[in-house]
CSV table of C-alpha atoms in Angstrom, one decimal:
chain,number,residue,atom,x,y,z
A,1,UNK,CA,78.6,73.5,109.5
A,2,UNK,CA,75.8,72.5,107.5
A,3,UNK,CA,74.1,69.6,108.8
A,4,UNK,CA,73.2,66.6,106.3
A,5,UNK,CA,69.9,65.7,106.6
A,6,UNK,CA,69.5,62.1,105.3
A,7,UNK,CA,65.7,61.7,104.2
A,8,UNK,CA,64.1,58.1,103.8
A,9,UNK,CA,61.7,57.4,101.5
A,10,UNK,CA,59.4,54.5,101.8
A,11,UNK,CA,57.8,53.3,98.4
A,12,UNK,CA,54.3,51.6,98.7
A,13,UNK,CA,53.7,48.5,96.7
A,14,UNK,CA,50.4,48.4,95.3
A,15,UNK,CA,48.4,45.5,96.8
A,16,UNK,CA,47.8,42.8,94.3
A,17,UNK,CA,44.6,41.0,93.7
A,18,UNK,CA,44.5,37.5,95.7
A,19,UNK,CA,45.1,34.8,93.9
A,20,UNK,CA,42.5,31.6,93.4
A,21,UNK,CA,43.2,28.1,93.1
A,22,UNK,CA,41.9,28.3,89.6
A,23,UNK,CA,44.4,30.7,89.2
A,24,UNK,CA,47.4,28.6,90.1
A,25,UNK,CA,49.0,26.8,87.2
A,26,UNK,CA,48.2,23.2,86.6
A,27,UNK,CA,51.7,22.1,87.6
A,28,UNK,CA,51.9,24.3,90.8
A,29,UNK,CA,48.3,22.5,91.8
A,30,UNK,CA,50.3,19.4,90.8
A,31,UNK,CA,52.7,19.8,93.5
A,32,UNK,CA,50.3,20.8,95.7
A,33,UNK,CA,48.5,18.0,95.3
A,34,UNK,CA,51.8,15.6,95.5
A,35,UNK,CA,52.6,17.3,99.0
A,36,UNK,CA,49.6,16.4,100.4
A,37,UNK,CA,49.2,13.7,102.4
A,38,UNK,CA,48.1,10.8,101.1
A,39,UNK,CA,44.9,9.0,102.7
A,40,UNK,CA,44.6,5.4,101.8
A,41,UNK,CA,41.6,3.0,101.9
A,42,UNK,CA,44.5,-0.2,102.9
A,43,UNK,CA,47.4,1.0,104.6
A,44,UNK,CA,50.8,-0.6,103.3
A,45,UNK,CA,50.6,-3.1,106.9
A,46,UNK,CA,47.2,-4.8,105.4
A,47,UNK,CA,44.9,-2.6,107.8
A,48,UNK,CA,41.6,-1.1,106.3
A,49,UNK,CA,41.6,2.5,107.4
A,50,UNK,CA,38.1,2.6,107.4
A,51,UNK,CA,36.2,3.8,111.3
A,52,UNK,CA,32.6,2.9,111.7
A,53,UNK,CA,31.3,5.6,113.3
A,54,UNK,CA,27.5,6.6,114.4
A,55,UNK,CA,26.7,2.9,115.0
A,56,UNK,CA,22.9,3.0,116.8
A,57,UNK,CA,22.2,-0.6,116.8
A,58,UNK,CA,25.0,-1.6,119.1
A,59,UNK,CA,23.4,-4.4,120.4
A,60,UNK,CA,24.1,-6.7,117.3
A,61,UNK,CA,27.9,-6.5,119.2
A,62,UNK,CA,26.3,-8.8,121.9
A,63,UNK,CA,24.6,-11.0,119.9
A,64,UNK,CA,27.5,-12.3,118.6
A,65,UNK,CA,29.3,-11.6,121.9
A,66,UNK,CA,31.8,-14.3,121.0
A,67,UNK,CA,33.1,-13.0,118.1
A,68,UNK,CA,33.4,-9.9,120.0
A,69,UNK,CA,35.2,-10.9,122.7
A,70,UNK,CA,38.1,-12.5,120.0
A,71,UNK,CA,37.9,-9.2,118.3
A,72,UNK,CA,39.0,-7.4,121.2
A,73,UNK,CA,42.4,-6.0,122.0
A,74,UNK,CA,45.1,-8.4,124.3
A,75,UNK,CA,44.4,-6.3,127.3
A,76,UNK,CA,40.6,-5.9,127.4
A,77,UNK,CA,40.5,-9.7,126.8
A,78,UNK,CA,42.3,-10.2,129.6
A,79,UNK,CA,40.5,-8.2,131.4
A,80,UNK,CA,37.4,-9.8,130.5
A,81,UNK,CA,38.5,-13.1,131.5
A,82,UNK,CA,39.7,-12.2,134.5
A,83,UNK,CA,36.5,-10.4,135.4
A,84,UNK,CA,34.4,-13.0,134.7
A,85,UNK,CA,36.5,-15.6,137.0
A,86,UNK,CA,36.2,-13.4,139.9
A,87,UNK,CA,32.7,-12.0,139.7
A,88,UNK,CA,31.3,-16.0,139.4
A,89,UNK,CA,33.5,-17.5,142.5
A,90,UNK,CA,32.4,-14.0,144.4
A,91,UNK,CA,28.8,-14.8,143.8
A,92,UNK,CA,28.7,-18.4,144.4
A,93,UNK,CA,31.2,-17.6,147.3
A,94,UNK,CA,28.3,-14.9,148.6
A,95,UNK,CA,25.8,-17.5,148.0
A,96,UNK,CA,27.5,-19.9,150.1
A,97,UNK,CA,27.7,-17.8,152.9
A,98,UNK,CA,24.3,-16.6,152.4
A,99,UNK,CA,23.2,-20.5,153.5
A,100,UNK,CA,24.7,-20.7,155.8
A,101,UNK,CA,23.6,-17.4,157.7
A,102,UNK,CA,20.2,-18.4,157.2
A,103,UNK,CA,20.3,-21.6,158.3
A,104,UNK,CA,22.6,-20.5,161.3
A,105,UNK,CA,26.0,-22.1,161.0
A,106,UNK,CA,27.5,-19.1,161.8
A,107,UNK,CA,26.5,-19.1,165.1
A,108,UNK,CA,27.2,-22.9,165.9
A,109,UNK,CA,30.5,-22.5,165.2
A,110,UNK,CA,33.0,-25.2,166.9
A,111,UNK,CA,29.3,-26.5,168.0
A,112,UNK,CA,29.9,-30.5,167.8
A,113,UNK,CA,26.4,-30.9,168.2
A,114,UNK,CA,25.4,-29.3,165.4
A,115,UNK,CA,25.7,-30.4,161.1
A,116,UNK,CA,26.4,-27.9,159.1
A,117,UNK,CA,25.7,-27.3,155.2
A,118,UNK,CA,29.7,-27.1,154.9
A,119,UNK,CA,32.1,-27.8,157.3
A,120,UNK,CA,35.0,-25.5,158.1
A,121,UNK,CA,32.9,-22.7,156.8
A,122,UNK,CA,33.2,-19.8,159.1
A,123,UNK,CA,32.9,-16.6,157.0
A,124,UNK,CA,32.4,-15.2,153.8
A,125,UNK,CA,36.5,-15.7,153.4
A,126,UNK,CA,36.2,-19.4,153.5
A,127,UNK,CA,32.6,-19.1,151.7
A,128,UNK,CA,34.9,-17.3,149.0
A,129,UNK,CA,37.8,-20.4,149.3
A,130,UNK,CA,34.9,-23.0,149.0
A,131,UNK,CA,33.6,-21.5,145.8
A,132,UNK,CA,37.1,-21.3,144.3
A,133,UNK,CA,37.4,-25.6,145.1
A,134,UNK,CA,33.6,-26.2,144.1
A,135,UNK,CA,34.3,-24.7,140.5
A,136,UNK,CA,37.6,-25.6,139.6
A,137,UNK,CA,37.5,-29.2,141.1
A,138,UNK,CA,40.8,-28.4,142.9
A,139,UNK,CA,38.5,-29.9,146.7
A,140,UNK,CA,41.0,-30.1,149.2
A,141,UNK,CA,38.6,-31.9,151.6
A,142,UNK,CA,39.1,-29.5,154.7
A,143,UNK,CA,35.5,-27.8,153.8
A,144,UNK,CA,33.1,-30.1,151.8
A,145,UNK,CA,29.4,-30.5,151.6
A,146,UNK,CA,27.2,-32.2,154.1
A,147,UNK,CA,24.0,-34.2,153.2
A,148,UNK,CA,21.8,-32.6,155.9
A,149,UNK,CA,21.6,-29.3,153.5
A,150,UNK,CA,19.6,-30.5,150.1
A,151,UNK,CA,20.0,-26.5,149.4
A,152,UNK,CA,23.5,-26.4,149.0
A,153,UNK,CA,23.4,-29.7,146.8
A,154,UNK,CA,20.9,-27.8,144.9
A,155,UNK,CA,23.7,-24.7,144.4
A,156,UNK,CA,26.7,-27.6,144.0
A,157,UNK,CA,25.2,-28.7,141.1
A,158,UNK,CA,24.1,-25.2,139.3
A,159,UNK,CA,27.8,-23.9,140.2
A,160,UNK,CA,29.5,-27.1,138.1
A,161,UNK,CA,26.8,-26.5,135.8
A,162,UNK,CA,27.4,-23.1,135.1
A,163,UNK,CA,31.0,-23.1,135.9
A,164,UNK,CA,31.9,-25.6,132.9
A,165,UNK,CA,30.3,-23.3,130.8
A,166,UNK,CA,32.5,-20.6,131.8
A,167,UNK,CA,35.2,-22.7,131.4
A,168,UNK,CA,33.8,-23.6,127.8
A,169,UNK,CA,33.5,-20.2,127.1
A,170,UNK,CA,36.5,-18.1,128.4
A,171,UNK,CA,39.4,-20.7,127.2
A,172,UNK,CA,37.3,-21.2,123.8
A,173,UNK,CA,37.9,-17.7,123.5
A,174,UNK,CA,41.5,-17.5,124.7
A,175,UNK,CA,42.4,-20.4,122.5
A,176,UNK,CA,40.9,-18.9,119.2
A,177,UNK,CA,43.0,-15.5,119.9
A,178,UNK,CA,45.8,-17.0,120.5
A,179,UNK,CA,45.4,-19.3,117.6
A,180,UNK,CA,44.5,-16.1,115.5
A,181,UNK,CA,46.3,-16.5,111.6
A,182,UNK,CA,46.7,-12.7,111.9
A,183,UNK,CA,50.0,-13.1,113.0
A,184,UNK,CA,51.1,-15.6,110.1
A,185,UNK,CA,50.0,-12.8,107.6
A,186,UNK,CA,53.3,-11.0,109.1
A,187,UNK,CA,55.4,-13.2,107.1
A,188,UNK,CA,53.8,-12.6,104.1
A,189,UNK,CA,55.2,-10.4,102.3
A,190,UNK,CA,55.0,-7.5,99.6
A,191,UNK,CA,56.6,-5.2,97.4
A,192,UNK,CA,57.0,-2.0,98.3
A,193,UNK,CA,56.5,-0.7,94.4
A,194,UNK,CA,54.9,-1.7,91.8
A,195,UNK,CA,56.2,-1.6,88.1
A,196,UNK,CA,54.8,-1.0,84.5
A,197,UNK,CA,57.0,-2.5,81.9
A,198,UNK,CA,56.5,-4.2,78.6
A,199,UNK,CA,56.1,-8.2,79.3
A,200,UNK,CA,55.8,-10.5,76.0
A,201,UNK,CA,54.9,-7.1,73.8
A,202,UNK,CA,52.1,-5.8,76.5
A,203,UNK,CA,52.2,-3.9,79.1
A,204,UNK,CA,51.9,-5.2,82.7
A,205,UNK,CA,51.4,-4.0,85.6
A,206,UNK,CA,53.3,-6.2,88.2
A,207,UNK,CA,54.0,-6.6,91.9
A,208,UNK,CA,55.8,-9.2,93.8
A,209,UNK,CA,54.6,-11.6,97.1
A,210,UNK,CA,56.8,-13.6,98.9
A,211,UNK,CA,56.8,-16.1,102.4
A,212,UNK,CA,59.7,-15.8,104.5
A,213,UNK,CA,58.2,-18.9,106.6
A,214,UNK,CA,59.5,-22.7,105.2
A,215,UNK,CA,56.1,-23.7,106.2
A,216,UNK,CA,53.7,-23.8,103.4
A,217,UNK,CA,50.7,-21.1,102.6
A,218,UNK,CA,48.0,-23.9,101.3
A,219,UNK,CA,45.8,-23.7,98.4
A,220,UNK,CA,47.4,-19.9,98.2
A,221,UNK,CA,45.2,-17.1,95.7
A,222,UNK,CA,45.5,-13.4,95.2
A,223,UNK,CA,43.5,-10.5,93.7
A,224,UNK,CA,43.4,-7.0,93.1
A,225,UNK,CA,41.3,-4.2,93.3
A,226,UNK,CA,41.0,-0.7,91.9
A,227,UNK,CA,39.9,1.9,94.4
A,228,UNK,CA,39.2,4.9,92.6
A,229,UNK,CA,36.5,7.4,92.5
A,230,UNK,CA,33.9,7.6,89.6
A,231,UNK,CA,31.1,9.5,88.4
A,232,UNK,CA,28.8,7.6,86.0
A,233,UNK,CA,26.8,9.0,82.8
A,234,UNK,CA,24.1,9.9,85.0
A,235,UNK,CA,26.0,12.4,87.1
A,236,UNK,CA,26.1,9.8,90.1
A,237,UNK,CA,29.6,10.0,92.1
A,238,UNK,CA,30.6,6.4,93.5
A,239,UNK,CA,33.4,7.2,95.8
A,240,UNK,CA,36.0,4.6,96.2
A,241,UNK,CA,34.5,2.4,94.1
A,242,UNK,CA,35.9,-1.0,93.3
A,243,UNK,CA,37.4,-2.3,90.1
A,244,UNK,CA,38.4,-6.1,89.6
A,245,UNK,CA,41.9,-6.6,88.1
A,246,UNK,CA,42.5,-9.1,86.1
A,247,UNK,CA,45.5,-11.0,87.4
A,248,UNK,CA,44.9,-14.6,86.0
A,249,UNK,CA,41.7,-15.8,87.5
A,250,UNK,CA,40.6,-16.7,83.9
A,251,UNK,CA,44.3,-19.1,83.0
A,252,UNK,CA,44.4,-20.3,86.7
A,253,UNK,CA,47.8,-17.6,87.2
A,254,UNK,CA,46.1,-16.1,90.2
A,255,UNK,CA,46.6,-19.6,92.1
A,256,UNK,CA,50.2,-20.0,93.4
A,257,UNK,CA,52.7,-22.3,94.7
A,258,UNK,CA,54.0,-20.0,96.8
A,259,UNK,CA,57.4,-21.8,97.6
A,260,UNK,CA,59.6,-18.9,96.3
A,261,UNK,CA,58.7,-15.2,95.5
A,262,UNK,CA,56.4,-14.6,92.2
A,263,UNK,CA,56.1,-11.9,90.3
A,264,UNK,CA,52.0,-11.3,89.9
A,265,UNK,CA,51.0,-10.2,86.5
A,266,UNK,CA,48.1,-7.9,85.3
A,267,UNK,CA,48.2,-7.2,81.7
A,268,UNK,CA,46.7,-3.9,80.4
A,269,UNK,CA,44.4,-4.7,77.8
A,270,UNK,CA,41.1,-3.5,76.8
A,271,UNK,CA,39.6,-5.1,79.9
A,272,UNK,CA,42.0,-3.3,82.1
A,273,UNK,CA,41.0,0.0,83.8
A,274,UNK,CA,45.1,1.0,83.2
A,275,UNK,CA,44.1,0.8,79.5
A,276,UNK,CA,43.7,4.4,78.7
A,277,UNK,CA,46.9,5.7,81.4
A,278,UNK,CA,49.6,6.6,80.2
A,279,UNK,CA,53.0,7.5,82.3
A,280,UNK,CA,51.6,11.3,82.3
A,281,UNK,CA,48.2,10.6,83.1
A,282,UNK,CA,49.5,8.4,86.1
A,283,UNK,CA,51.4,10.8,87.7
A,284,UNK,CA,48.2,12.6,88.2
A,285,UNK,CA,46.2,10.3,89.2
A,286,UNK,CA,44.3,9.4,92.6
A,287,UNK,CA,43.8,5.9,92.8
A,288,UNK,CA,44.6,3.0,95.0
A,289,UNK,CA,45.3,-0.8,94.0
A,290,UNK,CA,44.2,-3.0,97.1
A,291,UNK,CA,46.3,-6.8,96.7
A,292,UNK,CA,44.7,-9.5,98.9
A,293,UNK,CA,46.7,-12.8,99.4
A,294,UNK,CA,44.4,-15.6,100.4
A,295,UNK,CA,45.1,-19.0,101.4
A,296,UNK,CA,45.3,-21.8,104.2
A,297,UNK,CA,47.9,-22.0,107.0
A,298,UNK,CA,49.8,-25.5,107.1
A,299,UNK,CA,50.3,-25.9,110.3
A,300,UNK,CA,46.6,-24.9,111.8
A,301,UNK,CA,44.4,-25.4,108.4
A,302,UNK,CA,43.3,-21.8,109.1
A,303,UNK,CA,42.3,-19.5,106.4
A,304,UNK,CA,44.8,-16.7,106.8
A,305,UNK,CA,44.4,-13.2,104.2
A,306,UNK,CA,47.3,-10.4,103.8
A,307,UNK,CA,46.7,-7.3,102.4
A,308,UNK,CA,48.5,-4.5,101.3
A,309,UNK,CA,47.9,-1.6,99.0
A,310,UNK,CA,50.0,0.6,96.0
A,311,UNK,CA,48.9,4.2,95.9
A,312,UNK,CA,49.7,5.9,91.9
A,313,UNK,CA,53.1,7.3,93.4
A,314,UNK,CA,54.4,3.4,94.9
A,315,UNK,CA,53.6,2.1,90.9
A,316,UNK,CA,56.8,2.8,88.9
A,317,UNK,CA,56.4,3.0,84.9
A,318,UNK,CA,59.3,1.5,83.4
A,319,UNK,CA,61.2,-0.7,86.0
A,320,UNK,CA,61.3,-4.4,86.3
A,321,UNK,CA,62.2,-6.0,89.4
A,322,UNK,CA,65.7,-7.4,90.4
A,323,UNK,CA,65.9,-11.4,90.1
A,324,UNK,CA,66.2,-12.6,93.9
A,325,UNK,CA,66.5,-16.3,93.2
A,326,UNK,CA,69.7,-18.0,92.7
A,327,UNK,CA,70.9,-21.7,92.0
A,328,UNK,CA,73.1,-23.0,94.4
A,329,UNK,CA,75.2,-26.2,94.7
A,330,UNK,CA,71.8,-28.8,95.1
A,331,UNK,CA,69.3,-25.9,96.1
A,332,UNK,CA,67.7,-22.7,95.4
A,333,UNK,CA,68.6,-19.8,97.9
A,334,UNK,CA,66.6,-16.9,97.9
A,335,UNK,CA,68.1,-13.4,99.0
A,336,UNK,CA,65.1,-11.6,100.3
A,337,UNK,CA,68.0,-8.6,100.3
A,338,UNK,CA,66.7,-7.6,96.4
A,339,UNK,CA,63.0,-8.4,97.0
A,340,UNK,CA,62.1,-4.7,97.0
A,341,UNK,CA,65.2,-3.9,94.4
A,342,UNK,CA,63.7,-2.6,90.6
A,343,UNK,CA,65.7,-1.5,87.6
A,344,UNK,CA,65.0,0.6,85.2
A,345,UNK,CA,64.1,-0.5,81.4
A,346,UNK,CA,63.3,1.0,78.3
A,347,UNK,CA,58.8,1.3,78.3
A,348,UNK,CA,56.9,3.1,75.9
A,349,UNK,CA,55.2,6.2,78.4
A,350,UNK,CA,52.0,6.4,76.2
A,351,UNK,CA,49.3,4.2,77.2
A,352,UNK,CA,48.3,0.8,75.7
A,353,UNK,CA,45.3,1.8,73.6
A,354,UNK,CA,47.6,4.5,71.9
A,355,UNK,CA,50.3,1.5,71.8
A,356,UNK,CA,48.2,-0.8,70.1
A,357,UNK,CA,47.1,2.0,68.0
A,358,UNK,CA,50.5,2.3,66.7
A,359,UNK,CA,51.5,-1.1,66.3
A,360,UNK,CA,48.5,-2.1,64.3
A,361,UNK,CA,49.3,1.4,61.8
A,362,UNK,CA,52.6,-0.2,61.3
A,363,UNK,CA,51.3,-3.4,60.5
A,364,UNK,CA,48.6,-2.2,57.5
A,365,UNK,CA,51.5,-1.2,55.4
A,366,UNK,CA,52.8,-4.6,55.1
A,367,UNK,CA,49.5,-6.4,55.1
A,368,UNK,CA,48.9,-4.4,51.9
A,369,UNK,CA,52.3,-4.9,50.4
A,370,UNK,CA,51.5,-8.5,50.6
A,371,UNK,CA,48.0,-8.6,49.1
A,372,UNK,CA,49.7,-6.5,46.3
A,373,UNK,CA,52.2,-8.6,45.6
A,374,UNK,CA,49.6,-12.0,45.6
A,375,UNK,CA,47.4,-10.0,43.7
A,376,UNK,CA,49.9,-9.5,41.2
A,377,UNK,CA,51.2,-12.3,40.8
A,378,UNK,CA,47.5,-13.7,40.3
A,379,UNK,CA,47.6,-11.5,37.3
A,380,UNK,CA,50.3,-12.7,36.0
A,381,UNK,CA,50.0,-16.0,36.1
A,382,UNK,CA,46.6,-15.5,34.7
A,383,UNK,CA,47.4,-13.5,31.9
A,384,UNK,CA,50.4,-16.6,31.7
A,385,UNK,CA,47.8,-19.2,30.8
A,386,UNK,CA,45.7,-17.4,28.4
A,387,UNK,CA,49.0,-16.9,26.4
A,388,UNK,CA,49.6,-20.5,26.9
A,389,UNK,CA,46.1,-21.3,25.7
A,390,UNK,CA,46.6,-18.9,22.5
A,391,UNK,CA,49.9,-20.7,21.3
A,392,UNK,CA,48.4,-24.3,21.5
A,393,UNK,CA,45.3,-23.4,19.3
A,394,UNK,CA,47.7,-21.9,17.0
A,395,UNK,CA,49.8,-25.0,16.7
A,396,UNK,CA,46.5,-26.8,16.3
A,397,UNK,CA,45.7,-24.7,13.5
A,398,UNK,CA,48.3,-25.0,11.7
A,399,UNK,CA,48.2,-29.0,12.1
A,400,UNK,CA,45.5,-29.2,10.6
A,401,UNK,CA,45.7,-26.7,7.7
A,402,UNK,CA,49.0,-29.4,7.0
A,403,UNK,CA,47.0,-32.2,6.9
């Protein structure tokens, strides 16, 4: 039998030439670009995501050591204050021990022939106790101060002293943390998209605030930023640089009663940095719009500030948001259930210089139809009156050849 003998052949694909990123077509970089992730200067919680690193002169921390001490986390304060309770009644506790080894009540103990600086003091354990009494006024009277020591008076008063300033200090501190208005920018709310849409024949760019709280935000402001990258005439690159957006500071819009949710309004006009984006030219875009919400707590009078940001993905072109407030039997009811809901409407997609453009072409033709028309007329009611004229010095004529 003749054996088949099955041969395998391997084909070799030629090796083709790596490809660069210039290479790549522009929507393929597109989508690149879209999948990566996204690194913004304000996070959506209000945080600044900005580190401070290579800090030499970090002794201007304990300069203001205050400030420092408020800006630190819950558990290092704690810490702190802690610490510095039990490293003051530990020296003065030391100290009073210290007297009373030198002047040698230690070894006169249960001596009734013998005045100590403080009675009942019999080691650095009731030194320690003693210390706790003298600085927080608690004074129990078993161990207390005799007047045949002038040195221990001379510590009694430097431990009140310095102990009421610790006091000072430490609940000054705890007080301000706790009375932080960090915690009342949680309740202040944002949208989580903005929109583009056409608002009184302009487009707007708009994003919506709101205060879950009943309690009032006083004297209540808000402003936005552009953060976006530029490079001037001169070849200088300004990262993140800072644009102002307009957003009523100039008609008083940007100060708010802010009782139910607004809708904030920028409108793109030639001021605007939006007003040469179009709906294309967004897409591709790497920008940032930074939204601060300023204004006074009721409750505390504290200046409290929420932030949040909108990155050119979170702004939608062509949506409006959802109505949220409703009128109920005697009240207004808000349904914070929509505050994030937008719907889509019809939006030009070109940008507002090119939409001006168009509506001020459309508007020559008519402008021109009427001074036609005016000018026309004018001739003909000229032309009117020198007919007029012509007839009546006829009729005079002819008068007068009569007579």
């Amino acid at each position: 039998m003749e054996q088949d003998v099955e041969s395998t052949v391997t084909v070799r694909q030629p090796k083709l030439p790596k490809k660069t990123w210039d290479d790549v077509p522009k929507p393929l970089k597109n989508r690149e670009r879209v999948k990566q992730k996204i690194q913004r200067y304000v996070r959506k919680d209000g945080k600044c995501n900005v580190h401070h690193g290579n800090v030499r002169e970090t002794y201007r921390y304990l300069t203001d050591i205050f400030t420092t001490l408020v800006d630190l986390k819950w558990g290092f304060n704690l810490f702190i204050f802690v610490l510095v309770y039990t490293v003051t009644w530990l020296f003065f506790g030391f100290m009073w021990w210290l007297i009373a080894y030198i002047r040698g009540d230690l070894e006169h103990i249960g001596d009734n022939q013998w005045t100590p600086c403080v009675n009942n003091l019999n080691g650095f354990v009731t030194a320690f106790l003693f210390s706790i009494e003298t600085e927080t006024t608690i004074g129990y009277g078993h161990r207390v101060i005799t007047d045949k020591c002038p040195e221990g008076i001379v510590l009694l008063l430097v431990q009140s002293v310095l102990g009421s300033i610790v006091n000072a200090f430490m609940v000054g501190c705890m007080f301000v943390k706790i009375s932080e208005p960090k915690k009342r920018a949680e309740t202040l709310v944002f949208s989580t998209n903005a929109v583009i849409s056409m608002r009184d024949g302009r487009l707007c760019l708009m994003f919506r605030v709101g205060d879950l709280r009943n309690s009032h935000i006083v004297e209540a402001s808000i402003r936005a930023k552009l953060i976006k990258s530029k490079q001037t005439k001169e070849g200088e690159f300004i990262p993140l640089n800072q644009t102002d957006m307009n957003v009523g500071y100039d008609t008083g819009d940007d100060r708010l009663f802010l009782v139910s949710p607004l809708i904030i309004c920028h409108e793109i006009n030639e001021h605007s940095p939006f007003w040469e984006i179009s709906k294309e030219h967004l897409a591709h875009e790497e920008l940032e719009i930074v939204v601060i919400l300023e204004g006074m707590v009721e409750a505390t009078g504290m200046t409290c500030q929420a932030r949040s940001s909108y990155v050119a993905s979170e702004i939608k072109w062509g949506y409006r948001f959802t109505p949220v407030l409703m009128l109920e039997d005697g009240f207004y009811e808000v349904d914070y259930n929509s505050f994030h809901d937008i719907y889509e409407t019809n939006t030009p997609s070109c940008s507002a210089r090119e939409l001006a453009e168009m509506t001020a072409r459309s508007r020559l033709p008519l402008t021109w139809s009427v001074s036609s028309r005016l000018s026309a007329q004018g001739l003909r009611s000229s032309e009117d009156e020198e007919l007029l004229e012509r007839n009546g010095d006829l009729a005079n004529m002819e008068s007068e050849s009569k007579v």
